[in-house]
Structures are given as structure tokens and as C-alpha cells.
Amino acid sequence: MENRTARHVLFYGCCLLFLCSHAYTQENKDIAAEGVKFLQEYLKIDTTNPPGNEMRAAVFLQQIANRENIPNRIYDLGNNRANFLAVLKGDGSKKGVVLLHHMDVVPAEEKYWKVHPFSGAIVDGEIYGRGALDIKGKGIIDLMTMIHYQRQRIPLSRDIIFLAVADEENNSLGSKWMIENEPGIFKNVEFLIDEGACALFDKTGKTIAYFFSLGEKSPLWLTITFKGEPGHGSVPLENSAVNRAIRAAHKILAYQSELQVLPDIEESLMMCLATRECEKMPGFSNNLSESLRSQLFLETIAKDPELAALLKNTIAITCLQGSDKINTISNEAKISLDCRLLPGVDKERFMQKLMAIMDDHTAEIKIEEYIPTTKSPRDTVFVNALTQCARAREAGVKVIPVILPSSTDASFYRLLGIHCYGFESYRIREEDSALCHGNNERVSVENIKFGIEFLTDILAEMAK
Ligand SMILES: [Zn+2]
């Protein structure tokens, strides 16, 4: 978990005494081309977590910021782990905006890839590499957007705070450390733009919608220990700890959580369902909106695990542990549960319900991890800016909020009162969103250009 002994002080960005004069004459397309090169280099830095080793990535980002004379700093978290911060100051008339991404990536198995996952190779206009979509691509878009503001000397009403953190894919060491050790950075911040969702287009190239996340489900990880008389495997005991654990697990599997449609997901749910033959489904009546009020219809669509995760508190049994010896009946047995709660659900009540379902007086429940989550509002300067910029490009295009079934670092910053949104300035094929932790993860060269332009537009709109 969080590394509280982490060393705090490290390198201040060594400021250049003068700025390269040519930097101010660069055109946007050059910025995009530079961004593509930087992303290729960034993807070559193996930040597979564990162990992460994000220090090299932080130094890489710092070198770029230094060349642009953007004040910056690396925070050494120990064990070759680091966070990186760069700030462009505004005039203070409006509160700041944080552009957040994580430097670590999930593992990649080379044998399933068509190019090496840490090659940054470009094939048919796509930049390949673990992290291309999740989320080094966004990191480079954020950085290049900031560089654009710096080079063009565009006056800022808000601080632009570029933050690259360690360990999002594991224990969020980086974000937790920043919040605990550098709270001052977030004091005057109004918005934070993290990963979460993006614009998607269909097979014909038509934009489906610009999606952004405004909340996440709360992870609640539990271990439940059962107790029973120990003994020899040759004499089975009805109420052994393992038997108790198995019976409890069975009751959990049989339990059906209540299905509900949160107002913030209704629109995205209807969009998901629009392409399916819902009229033929049990519980359908008149139209989709009306059908979503029917429990039978919800039960029907909840057969799809992805949709079910959006409609209820989920419980996944992930670990089972009994004796480590085949002929021994152990004193204890454990099951571990990865529960994800809808925003606003009280964890104590949820755990009471769980205990009642298992109905075993030996059961002891232990919380391994819990992140309370809230939602950011739908009607803010950011959401309006995103909507305006999307519609300036594509008249009438839909801009749709989503709740993420999994968690991101945004949940920690939301607790500070910051309006946090998950929006990556990508416009990608619908099916490519599945590449995030998959094989052949990639992002198009075109997307880097689009992303920088689009984020620049959003920040300009937010500055008004
Ligand atoms: Zn990510």
C-alpha cells in the first residue's frame, strides 16, 4: 500500500536560461508530430507494474518539460518509483485544472503481439505499445497541449497542472502519496481530467458519442473467515470451516442483487441497447425508456455481465482458502470477495446484508480495501466545454456521461471536492476500446493530432 516513508525531495526541473526561439514558431501539426515521437519513446520505457519503475518515465517527461522551460518537479517515492508534476501558472482569476495520467502499465505477453509491446512501432498509422491507450497516449496529449500553451504564450486564467503518477494499476501509491504529502497543490483546483472514457465511432466511421465518466463504483474488497472443528480427512465433519465457507459462497452466488438504473447511466444504457433487438426481449414495453422501469426487462439485460455491472452492486468470489494439506480438515477457511458498489451505497449496510445472506455465526468479515466514491456534477464548466467543443466539430453529436464499473485515481481526488471527469481526448473505433489491457494495444497517429487540438479547444473554452 501507500509508501509513507517515501523520500520527498528530488530534482527540481532545471530551468533553461533562455527559450529556444524556434519553439514559438512551431505549427500545430509539428506539435502533433513531436507528440507522436514522444509517445513512441514513452512506450519504449517499460513501466510494467509490478514493479512499475516509473522513475525513468518521470525523468523522460521532465526532460521534455525542461526543454520548454515549464517549471516542474519529480517526487521520488523510493524503490525507483516517482511522480512528476509540471505547472503553467494562470492569472489566478479562475481555479486550476489538473491533467492526470498514470505512468505505469499492466503486463504484456510479447508472444501474442505482432510487434514488441515496448517497441513504440508505427504500423499502418497506428502506434503500438503497452500503454498506448491506457494511458501514456493521453499523457502525451496532455503534455503537448501544455507545451502548445507555453510556446504560444497564451494567457491562462487557470493554472494548468500536468500530473503523472505511479502505480494506478495496482495500489494507487502515486496519487495517494501526492494527496497526503502535497495537499497544497490541490487547494486551488476546480477540475481534474483523468482517464475513463472517450469519443467512439462505429464501423462506418460515424461518431456514436463523446463519452465521459463522472463517477465510479466503489471497490469494497473483503475477506471472510469461517471457523470449525479441525480433524482428519478420513472422518468428514459436517460443519468444518471449509464446508461452512463453501455453503456461504453458494448462498452468495445464488443471491440476486437489486437491479436499478441510475439517472447518470440511463442515456449510455439506452445507447448500448439501441443496437440490440430489445423489442423481442422479455419485459420490453413500448420503448426503451419505459422498458428500463421493468424489473423483468432489467433481469433480461443483466444477463450480459457488462450491463449487469452497471445495474447493481456486484460480488465476485475471487479467492478460496482452506487447508494446505489434503488429508487435514483445517480450523479456518477463507473466501475473498471483490465487491463493487454503486455510487451512494452505504458499505456498512451492504456488509450487514452480506452477513445475513451467508447466515453463519462463525463468519468474521474483514475489509481489505474500500474506496468511497462520489459523483461529479453533470452541469459544470468542463462538461459544457466538452459539449460545445464536440458539437463545434460535429453538429448535434451526443455527449454522454457514464459511471465506470471499475475504479480510477479520480475517486481519491473527488473526495477533495474537485470535480473529476474521465475523458481521454481520443476518437477511436468502438471495438478498439477493448485493447486497453489486451494484446496489440495501439492508438492512431491521427488521434494524437486530434487529441491535442481537442484538449486545447476544451481548455480554451474553460478559460472563458
Ligand atoms: Zn489506466
Short mmCIF file of C-alpha atoms and ligand atoms in Angstrom, two decimals:
data_model
loop_
_atom_site.label_atom_id
_atom_site.label_comp_id
_atom_site.label_asym_id
_atom_site.label_seq_id
_atom_site.Cartn_x
_atom_site.Cartn_y
_atom_site.Cartn_z
CA MET A 1 0.00 0.00 0.00
CA GLU A 2 0.96 3.54 0.43
CA ASN A 3 4.64 4.19 0.98
CA ARG A 4 4.66 6.57 3.91
CA THR A 5 8.41 6.55 4.25
CA ALA A 6 8.90 7.71 0.72
CA ARG A 7 11.59 10.26 0.32
CA HIS A 8 10.07 13.53 -0.61
CA VAL A 9 12.57 15.79 -2.14
CA LEU A 10 14.13 15.32 -5.51
CA PHE A 11 15.05 17.08 -8.63
CA TYR A 12 13.64 20.47 -9.36
CA GLY A 13 13.36 21.00 -13.06
CA CYS A 14 16.49 22.82 -14.02
CA CYS A 15 15.16 25.82 -15.82
CA LEU A 16 16.75 26.84 -19.04
CA LEU A 17 18.01 30.40 -19.03
CA PHE A 18 16.52 31.16 -22.37
CA LEU A 19 13.90 29.65 -24.56
CA CYS A 20 14.62 28.19 -27.92
CA SER A 21 13.34 30.85 -30.26
CA HIS A 22 12.19 28.38 -32.87
CA ALA A 23 9.82 26.83 -30.35
CA TYR A 24 7.43 29.75 -30.69
CA THR A 25 7.15 29.39 -34.43
CA GLN A 26 6.09 25.76 -34.46
CA GLU A 27 2.79 24.99 -36.09
CA ASN A 28 0.21 22.73 -34.52
CA LYS A 29 0.96 19.93 -36.92
CA ASP A 30 4.58 19.99 -35.78
CA ILE A 31 3.43 19.70 -32.20
CA ALA A 32 1.42 16.64 -33.19
CA ALA A 33 4.41 15.13 -35.00
CA GLU A 34 6.58 15.78 -31.95
CA GLY A 35 3.89 14.23 -29.78
CA VAL A 36 3.94 11.06 -31.87
CA LYS A 37 7.74 10.79 -31.49
CA PHE A 38 7.50 11.39 -27.76
CA LEU A 39 4.80 8.77 -27.42
CA GLN A 40 6.98 6.24 -29.25
CA GLU A 41 9.80 6.96 -26.81
CA TYR A 42 7.47 6.92 -23.82
CA LEU A 43 6.12 3.50 -24.84
CA LYS A 44 9.69 2.13 -25.02
CA ILE A 45 10.11 2.78 -21.31
CA ASP A 46 8.94 -0.42 -19.64
CA THR A 47 6.82 0.63 -16.67
CA THR A 48 5.10 -2.71 -16.19
CA ASN A 49 3.50 -2.73 -12.76
CA PRO A 50 4.63 -4.53 -10.67
CA PRO A 51 7.28 -3.29 -10.16
CA GLY A 52 6.42 -0.06 -12.06
CA ASN A 53 9.86 1.56 -12.11
CA GLU A 54 8.22 4.85 -13.09
CA MET A 55 11.31 6.94 -12.28
CA ARG A 56 12.66 6.55 -15.82
CA ALA A 57 9.34 7.70 -17.22
CA ALA A 58 9.30 10.69 -14.86
CA VAL A 59 12.83 11.68 -15.93
CA PHE A 60 11.78 11.34 -19.58
CA LEU A 61 8.82 13.69 -19.05
CA GLN A 62 10.99 16.08 -17.09
CA GLN A 63 13.50 16.36 -19.92
CA ILE A 64 10.72 17.41 -22.28
CA ALA A 65 9.34 19.95 -19.80
CA ASN A 66 12.82 21.34 -19.18
CA ARG A 67 13.37 21.95 -22.89
CA GLU A 68 10.19 24.02 -22.89
CA ASN A 69 11.12 25.90 -19.72
CA ILE A 70 8.00 24.64 -17.95
CA PRO A 71 8.52 24.60 -14.16
CA ASN A 72 8.40 21.02 -12.95
CA ARG A 73 9.40 18.60 -10.28
CA ILE A 74 9.95 14.89 -9.74
CA TYR A 75 8.81 13.36 -6.46
CA ASP A 76 10.90 10.32 -5.55
CA LEU A 77 8.71 7.71 -3.88
CA GLY A 78 11.58 5.28 -3.31
CA ASN A 79 12.16 1.90 -4.96
CA ASN A 80 12.61 3.55 -8.35
CA ARG A 81 9.08 4.90 -8.23
CA ALA A 82 8.14 8.52 -8.82
CA ASN A 83 5.50 11.12 -9.60
CA PHE A 84 6.04 14.02 -11.97
CA LEU A 85 4.44 17.44 -11.84
CA ALA A 86 4.64 20.40 -14.24
CA VAL A 87 2.70 23.62 -13.83
CA LEU A 88 1.81 26.53 -16.08
CA LYS A 89 0.55 29.34 -13.92
CA GLY A 90 -2.64 31.19 -14.73
CA ASP A 91 -3.52 34.72 -13.65
CA GLY A 92 -5.46 33.36 -10.67
CA SER A 93 -8.86 34.61 -11.83
CA LYS A 94 -10.11 31.03 -12.05
CA LYS A 95 -9.22 27.84 -10.22
CA GLY A 96 -6.81 25.35 -11.71
CA VAL A 97 -7.28 22.25 -13.82
CA VAL A 98 -5.23 19.07 -13.35
CA LEU A 99 -4.44 16.88 -16.36
CA LEU A 100 -3.80 13.50 -14.76
CA HIS A 101 -2.41 10.25 -16.10
CA HIS A 102 -0.53 7.29 -14.70
CA MET A 103 2.89 6.24 -15.95
CA ASP A 104 2.61 2.54 -15.08
CA VAL A 105 1.14 -0.10 -17.39
CA VAL A 106 -0.20 -3.62 -16.97
CA PRO A 107 1.95 -6.57 -18.13
CA ALA A 108 2.04 -7.58 -21.80
CA GLU A 109 2.83 -11.01 -23.25
CA GLU A 110 5.07 -10.47 -26.22
CA LYS A 111 4.16 -13.75 -27.96
CA TYR A 112 0.59 -12.51 -28.52
CA TRP A 113 1.65 -9.21 -30.07
CA LYS A 114 2.52 -8.54 -33.69
CA VAL A 115 5.24 -6.08 -32.66
CA HIS A 116 7.16 -5.92 -29.39
CA PRO A 117 4.88 -4.36 -26.72
CA PHE A 118 7.64 -1.93 -25.74
CA SER A 119 8.71 -1.02 -29.27
CA GLY A 120 6.52 2.02 -29.89
CA ALA A 121 6.47 0.85 -33.51
CA ILE A 122 4.17 2.52 -36.02
CA VAL A 123 2.33 0.09 -38.31
CA ASP A 124 -0.29 1.36 -40.77
CA GLY A 125 -0.63 4.67 -39.00
CA GLU A 126 -1.06 3.15 -35.54
CA ILE A 127 1.40 3.49 -32.66
CA TYR A 128 1.73 0.14 -30.90
CA GLY A 129 2.73 -0.38 -27.30
CA ARG A 130 1.50 -1.32 -23.85
CA GLY A 131 0.07 1.93 -22.53
CA ALA A 132 -0.72 3.47 -25.93
CA LEU A 133 -4.38 3.79 -24.96
CA ASP A 134 -4.05 3.21 -21.21
CA ILE A 135 -2.79 5.79 -20.71
CA LYS A 136 0.52 7.09 -21.98
CA GLY A 137 -1.21 8.37 -25.12
CA LYS A 138 -3.34 10.69 -23.02
CA GLY A 139 -0.24 11.66 -21.05
CA ILE A 140 1.48 12.84 -24.21
CA ILE A 141 -1.66 14.64 -25.43
CA ASP A 142 -1.83 16.43 -22.05
CA LEU A 143 1.84 17.35 -22.18
CA MET A 144 1.80 18.59 -25.79
CA THR A 145 -1.30 20.65 -25.10
CA MET A 146 0.53 22.29 -22.23
CA ILE A 147 3.56 22.87 -24.46
CA HIS A 148 1.31 24.48 -27.07
CA TYR A 149 0.08 26.94 -24.43
CA GLN A 150 3.64 27.63 -23.34
CA ARG A 151 5.06 28.15 -26.82
CA GLN A 152 2.24 30.36 -27.97
CA ARG A 153 2.38 32.33 -24.73
CA ILE A 154 -1.39 32.04 -24.44
CA PRO A 155 -2.60 33.86 -21.31
CA LEU A 156 -4.17 31.48 -18.82
CA SER A 157 -6.96 32.23 -16.38
CA ARG A 158 -6.47 28.83 -14.71
CA ASP A 159 -3.29 27.03 -13.71
CA ILE A 160 -2.71 24.01 -15.94
CA ILE A 161 -1.26 21.28 -13.77
CA PHE A 162 0.20 18.28 -15.54
CA LEU A 163 0.45 15.35 -13.14
CA ALA A 164 1.89 11.91 -13.96
CA VAL A 165 1.62 9.38 -11.16
CA ALA A 166 2.93 5.94 -10.30
CA ASP A 167 1.05 2.75 -9.56
CA GLU A 168 -2.54 3.43 -10.68
CA GLU A 169 -2.80 -0.12 -11.98
CA ASN A 170 -2.01 -1.58 -8.59
CA ASN A 171 -2.44 0.30 -5.30
CA SER A 172 -2.52 3.94 -6.43
CA LEU A 173 0.60 4.66 -4.41
CA GLY A 174 1.36 7.72 -6.57
CA SER A 175 -1.96 9.54 -6.18
CA LYS A 176 -2.32 8.64 -2.51
CA TRP A 177 1.18 9.97 -1.88
CA MET A 178 0.52 13.26 -3.66
CA ILE A 179 -2.70 13.88 -1.75
CA GLU A 180 -1.10 13.09 1.58
CA ASN A 181 2.23 14.83 1.11
CA GLU A 182 1.47 17.70 -1.26
CA PRO A 183 -2.11 18.73 -0.45
CA GLY A 184 -1.31 22.36 -1.29
CA ILE A 185 -1.16 21.50 -4.98
CA PHE A 186 -4.86 20.66 -4.98
CA LYS A 187 -6.10 23.53 -2.78
CA ASN A 188 -6.95 25.83 -5.63
CA VAL A 189 -8.01 23.22 -8.16
CA GLU A 190 -11.54 23.06 -9.56
CA PHE A 191 -11.26 20.35 -12.19
CA LEU A 192 -9.29 17.18 -12.81
CA ILE A 193 -9.35 15.35 -16.12
CA ASP A 194 -8.34 11.71 -15.80
CA GLU A 195 -8.78 8.55 -17.86
CA GLY A 196 -12.20 6.93 -18.17
CA ALA A 197 -13.98 7.38 -21.49
CA CYS A 198 -13.58 8.95 -24.92
CA ALA A 199 -15.31 9.53 -28.24
CA LEU A 200 -16.23 6.34 -30.07
CA PHE A 201 -17.12 5.79 -33.71
CA ASP A 202 -18.81 2.84 -35.39
CA LYS A 203 -17.80 0.63 -38.32
CA THR A 204 -18.93 3.24 -40.84
CA GLY A 205 -16.77 5.91 -39.18
CA LYS A 206 -19.79 7.71 -37.76
CA THR A 207 -19.36 9.08 -34.25
CA ILE A 208 -21.51 7.21 -31.73
CA ALA A 209 -20.97 9.77 -28.98
CA TYR A 210 -18.42 11.57 -26.88
CA PHE A 211 -18.46 9.68 -23.59
CA PHE A 212 -17.06 10.98 -20.33
CA SER A 213 -17.16 9.43 -16.87
CA LEU A 214 -18.32 11.40 -13.87
CA GLY A 215 -18.20 8.67 -11.27
CA GLU A 216 -17.12 5.17 -10.47
CA LYS A 217 -18.35 2.26 -8.47
CA SER A 218 -16.73 1.83 -5.05
CA PRO A 219 -14.39 -1.11 -4.68
CA LEU A 220 -15.00 -2.98 -1.42
CA TRP A 221 -12.63 -5.93 -1.02
CA LEU A 222 -13.50 -8.33 1.75
CA THR A 223 -12.04 -11.46 3.31
CA ILE A 224 -14.43 -13.63 5.27
CA THR A 225 -13.05 -16.20 7.68
CA PHE A 226 -15.05 -19.24 8.83
CA LYS A 227 -14.20 -21.43 11.79
CA GLY A 228 -14.85 -25.09 12.54
CA GLU A 229 -13.55 -28.17 14.37
CA PRO A 230 -10.29 -29.44 12.87
CA GLY A 231 -9.79 -33.12 12.13
CA HIS A 232 -8.51 -35.85 9.87
CA GLY A 233 -9.75 -36.01 6.31
CA SER A 234 -10.71 -39.66 6.80
CA VAL A 235 -13.58 -38.55 9.06
CA PRO A 236 -15.55 -35.76 7.32
CA LEU A 237 -17.11 -33.15 9.60
CA GLU A 238 -20.41 -31.64 8.55
CA ASN A 239 -19.64 -28.20 9.95
CA SER A 240 -15.95 -27.91 9.11
CA ALA A 241 -14.63 -24.45 8.30
CA VAL A 242 -14.24 -25.33 4.63
CA ASN A 243 -17.79 -26.67 4.40
CA ARG A 244 -19.07 -23.51 6.03
CA ALA A 245 -17.13 -21.37 3.54
CA ILE A 246 -18.45 -23.37 0.60
CA ARG A 247 -22.05 -23.13 1.80
CA ALA A 248 -21.68 -19.38 2.33
CA ALA A 249 -20.12 -18.97 -1.13
CA HIS A 250 -23.02 -20.88 -2.61
CA LYS A 251 -25.55 -18.56 -0.95
CA ILE A 252 -23.66 -15.53 -2.28
CA LEU A 253 -23.76 -16.97 -5.79
CA ALA A 254 -27.49 -17.57 -5.50
CA TYR A 255 -28.15 -14.05 -4.25
CA GLN A 256 -29.61 -11.63 -6.77
CA SER A 257 -28.74 -8.00 -6.01
CA GLU A 258 -31.39 -5.45 -6.71
CA LEU A 259 -31.21 -4.05 -10.23
CA GLN A 260 -31.53 -0.32 -10.66
CA VAL A 261 -30.92 2.28 -13.33
CA LEU A 262 -29.05 5.29 -12.01
CA PRO A 263 -30.06 8.53 -13.75
CA ASP A 264 -26.46 9.10 -14.84
CA ILE A 265 -26.23 5.87 -16.77
CA GLU A 266 -29.67 5.81 -18.36
CA GLU A 267 -28.54 7.57 -21.50
CA SER A 268 -25.48 5.38 -22.06
CA LEU A 269 -27.52 2.28 -21.28
CA MET A 270 -30.09 3.21 -23.89
CA MET A 271 -27.28 3.75 -26.35
CA CYS A 272 -25.83 0.28 -25.64
CA LEU A 273 -29.24 -1.26 -26.11
CA ALA A 274 -30.14 0.66 -29.25
CA THR A 275 -28.29 -1.78 -31.48
CA ARG A 276 -29.86 -4.89 -29.92
CA GLU A 277 -33.22 -6.41 -30.71
CA CYS A 278 -34.77 -5.34 -27.43
CA GLU A 279 -38.34 -5.50 -28.75
CA LYS A 280 -38.15 -9.27 -28.62
CA MET A 281 -36.79 -9.39 -25.06
CA PRO A 282 -38.95 -10.37 -22.07
CA GLY A 283 -40.19 -7.30 -20.21
CA PHE A 284 -39.97 -4.92 -23.18
CA SER A 285 -42.85 -2.49 -23.38
CA ASN A 286 -43.40 0.32 -25.90
CA ASN A 287 -39.94 1.87 -25.85
CA LEU A 288 -36.56 1.52 -24.19
CA SER A 289 -37.08 4.27 -21.67
CA GLU A 290 -40.28 2.67 -20.41
CA SER A 291 -38.76 -0.82 -20.50
CA LEU A 292 -35.95 0.25 -18.19
CA ARG A 293 -38.62 0.67 -15.48
CA SER A 294 -39.49 -3.02 -15.75
CA GLN A 295 -37.67 -5.43 -13.40
CA LEU A 296 -38.21 -8.26 -15.86
CA PHE A 297 -36.55 -6.29 -18.65
CA LEU A 298 -33.66 -5.36 -16.33
CA GLU A 299 -33.23 -9.02 -15.40
CA THR A 300 -33.11 -9.86 -19.09
CA ILE A 301 -30.45 -7.32 -19.99
CA ALA A 302 -28.48 -8.09 -16.81
CA LYS A 303 -27.64 -11.49 -18.31
CA ASP A 304 -24.91 -9.53 -20.09
CA PRO A 305 -22.18 -9.24 -17.39
CA GLU A 306 -21.03 -5.82 -18.65
CA LEU A 307 -24.52 -4.39 -18.35
CA ALA A 308 -25.14 -6.18 -15.05
CA ALA A 309 -22.09 -4.42 -13.58
CA LEU A 310 -23.77 -1.08 -14.30
CA LEU A 311 -27.11 -2.06 -12.82
CA LYS A 312 -26.22 -3.48 -9.42
CA ASN A 313 -23.73 -3.93 -6.61
CA THR A 314 -21.61 -6.81 -7.83
CA ILE A 315 -19.91 -9.54 -5.81
CA ALA A 316 -17.14 -11.62 -7.38
CA ILE A 317 -15.74 -14.51 -5.34
CA THR A 318 -12.06 -14.31 -6.16
CA CYS A 319 -10.11 -16.40 -3.61
CA LEU A 320 -10.82 -19.59 -1.65
CA GLN A 321 -8.54 -20.91 1.03
CA GLY A 322 -8.82 -23.98 3.24
CA SER A 323 -6.25 -26.45 4.48
CA ASP A 324 -2.88 -26.62 2.74
CA LYS A 325 -2.77 -30.36 3.38
CA ILE A 326 -5.03 -32.75 1.51
CA ASN A 327 -5.77 -35.05 4.46
CA THR A 328 -6.34 -32.33 7.05
CA ILE A 329 -9.55 -30.54 7.99
CA SER A 330 -8.43 -27.05 8.94
CA ASN A 331 -9.55 -24.77 11.76
CA GLU A 332 -10.18 -21.93 9.34
CA ALA A 333 -11.29 -21.32 5.79
CA LYS A 334 -11.47 -18.04 3.91
CA ILE A 335 -13.20 -16.58 0.93
CA SER A 336 -12.32 -13.24 -0.62
CA LEU A 337 -14.86 -11.07 -2.36
CA ASP A 338 -14.32 -8.24 -4.81
CA CYS A 339 -17.48 -6.19 -4.36
CA ARG A 340 -18.23 -3.06 -6.38
CA LEU A 341 -20.88 -0.78 -5.00
CA LEU A 342 -22.98 1.67 -6.96
CA PRO A 343 -22.36 5.32 -6.02
CA GLY A 344 -24.20 6.26 -2.83
CA VAL A 345 -24.49 2.73 -1.40
CA ASP A 346 -23.67 2.50 2.31
CA LYS A 347 -20.92 -0.07 2.82
CA GLU A 348 -21.99 -0.96 6.40
CA ARG A 349 -25.49 -1.81 5.28
CA PHE A 350 -24.11 -3.75 2.35
CA MET A 351 -21.89 -5.83 4.67
CA GLN A 352 -24.76 -6.45 7.09
CA LYS A 353 -26.80 -7.74 4.17
CA LEU A 354 -23.92 -9.97 3.12
CA MET A 355 -23.61 -11.44 6.61
CA ALA A 356 -27.35 -12.09 6.68
CA ILE A 357 -27.14 -13.87 3.32
CA MET A 358 -24.28 -16.11 4.46
CA ASP A 359 -26.06 -16.75 7.77
CA ASP A 360 -23.07 -18.33 9.55
CA HIS A 361 -22.30 -17.38 13.13
CA THR A 362 -18.59 -18.20 12.75
CA ALA A 363 -18.13 -15.78 9.85
CA GLU A 364 -15.83 -12.84 10.51
CA ILE A 365 -15.65 -10.11 7.92
CA LYS A 366 -12.52 -8.02 7.26
CA ILE A 367 -12.25 -5.05 4.92
CA GLU A 368 -9.07 -5.31 2.83
CA GLU A 369 -9.75 -2.19 0.75
CA TYR A 370 -12.53 0.30 0.39
CA ILE A 371 -12.61 3.45 -1.69
CA PRO A 372 -15.69 5.55 -1.14
CA THR A 373 -16.79 7.17 -4.35
CA THR A 374 -18.99 10.06 -5.21
CA LYS A 375 -20.09 11.57 -8.48
CA SER A 376 -19.15 14.85 -10.04
CA PRO A 377 -21.97 17.05 -11.31
CA ARG A 378 -23.24 16.97 -14.89
CA ASP A 379 -23.59 20.68 -15.25
CA THR A 380 -20.16 22.25 -14.93
CA VAL A 381 -17.81 24.39 -16.96
CA PHE A 382 -15.92 21.27 -18.04
CA VAL A 383 -18.98 19.36 -19.22
CA ASN A 384 -20.28 22.41 -21.04
CA ALA A 385 -16.88 22.99 -22.66
CA LEU A 386 -16.66 19.35 -23.75
CA THR A 387 -20.16 19.51 -25.19
CA GLN A 388 -19.53 22.75 -27.05
CA CYS A 389 -16.21 21.59 -28.49
CA ALA A 390 -17.65 18.25 -29.59
CA ARG A 391 -20.61 19.93 -31.27
CA ALA A 392 -18.41 22.55 -32.90
CA ARG A 393 -16.76 19.63 -34.70
CA GLU A 394 -19.85 17.54 -35.25
CA ALA A 395 -23.17 19.33 -35.06
CA GLY A 396 -25.65 17.68 -32.74
CA VAL A 397 -23.28 14.92 -31.63
CA LYS A 398 -24.21 13.25 -28.35
CA VAL A 399 -22.11 13.86 -25.24
CA ILE A 400 -22.94 11.19 -22.70
CA PRO A 401 -21.93 10.66 -19.05
CA VAL A 402 -21.07 7.20 -17.80
CA ILE A 403 -20.36 5.58 -14.44
CA LEU A 404 -17.32 3.30 -14.59
CA PRO A 405 -17.69 -0.21 -13.15
CA SER A 406 -14.00 -0.19 -12.20
CA SER A 407 -12.12 2.46 -10.28
CA THR A 408 -9.51 5.02 -11.28
CA ASP A 409 -7.45 7.50 -9.29
CA ALA A 410 -10.17 10.11 -9.87
CA SER A 411 -12.07 8.76 -6.86
CA PHE A 412 -9.33 9.96 -4.49
CA TYR A 413 -9.31 13.48 -5.89
CA ARG A 414 -13.10 13.69 -5.95
CA LEU A 415 -13.01 13.32 -2.17
CA LEU A 416 -11.05 16.59 -2.04
CA GLY A 417 -14.03 18.38 -3.56
CA ILE A 418 -12.50 18.55 -7.04
CA HIS A 419 -14.84 17.96 -9.98
CA CYS A 420 -13.22 14.94 -11.63
CA TYR A 421 -14.04 13.61 -15.06
CA GLY A 422 -12.71 10.71 -17.07
CA PHE A 423 -12.15 11.96 -20.57
CA GLU A 424 -9.36 10.95 -22.91
CA SER A 425 -9.12 13.14 -25.98
CA TYR A 426 -9.23 10.16 -28.30
CA ARG A 427 -11.69 9.35 -31.02
CA ILE A 428 -11.44 5.60 -31.51
CA ARG A 429 -13.28 2.68 -33.03
CA GLU A 430 -15.83 1.20 -30.65
CA GLU A 431 -14.16 -2.22 -30.63
CA ASP A 432 -10.69 -0.73 -30.02
CA SER A 433 -11.64 0.36 -26.51
CA ALA A 434 -11.19 -3.33 -25.58
CA LEU A 435 -7.48 -3.07 -26.47
CA CYS A 436 -6.68 -1.27 -23.21
CA HIS A 437 -5.31 -4.22 -21.25
CA GLY A 438 -5.35 -6.53 -24.29
CA ASN A 439 -2.93 -7.58 -26.99
CA ASN A 440 -1.70 -5.18 -29.70
CA GLU A 441 -2.76 -2.09 -27.76
CA ARG A 442 -2.40 0.90 -30.07
CA VAL A 443 -3.52 4.41 -30.82
CA SER A 444 -3.53 6.08 -34.23
CA VAL A 445 -1.12 8.83 -35.20
CA GLU A 446 -4.18 10.79 -36.26
CA ASN A 447 -5.56 10.55 -32.74
CA ILE A 448 -2.56 12.30 -31.23
CA LYS A 449 -3.20 15.29 -33.50
CA PHE A 450 -6.92 15.17 -32.80
CA GLY A 451 -6.32 14.83 -29.07
CA ILE A 452 -4.01 17.84 -28.77
CA GLU A 453 -6.33 20.04 -30.81
CA PHE A 454 -9.43 18.91 -28.97
CA LEU A 455 -7.98 19.28 -25.49
CA THR A 456 -6.60 22.69 -26.45
CA ASP A 457 -10.13 23.69 -27.50
CA ILE A 458 -11.63 22.39 -24.26
CA LEU A 459 -9.13 24.28 -22.10
CA ALA A 460 -9.71 27.45 -24.14
CA GLU A 461 -13.45 27.12 -23.63
CA MET A 462 -12.97 26.50 -19.90
CA ALA A 463 -10.85 29.64 -19.66
CA LYS A 464 -13.70 31.90 -20.77
ZN ZN B 1 -5.36 3.40 -16.89
#
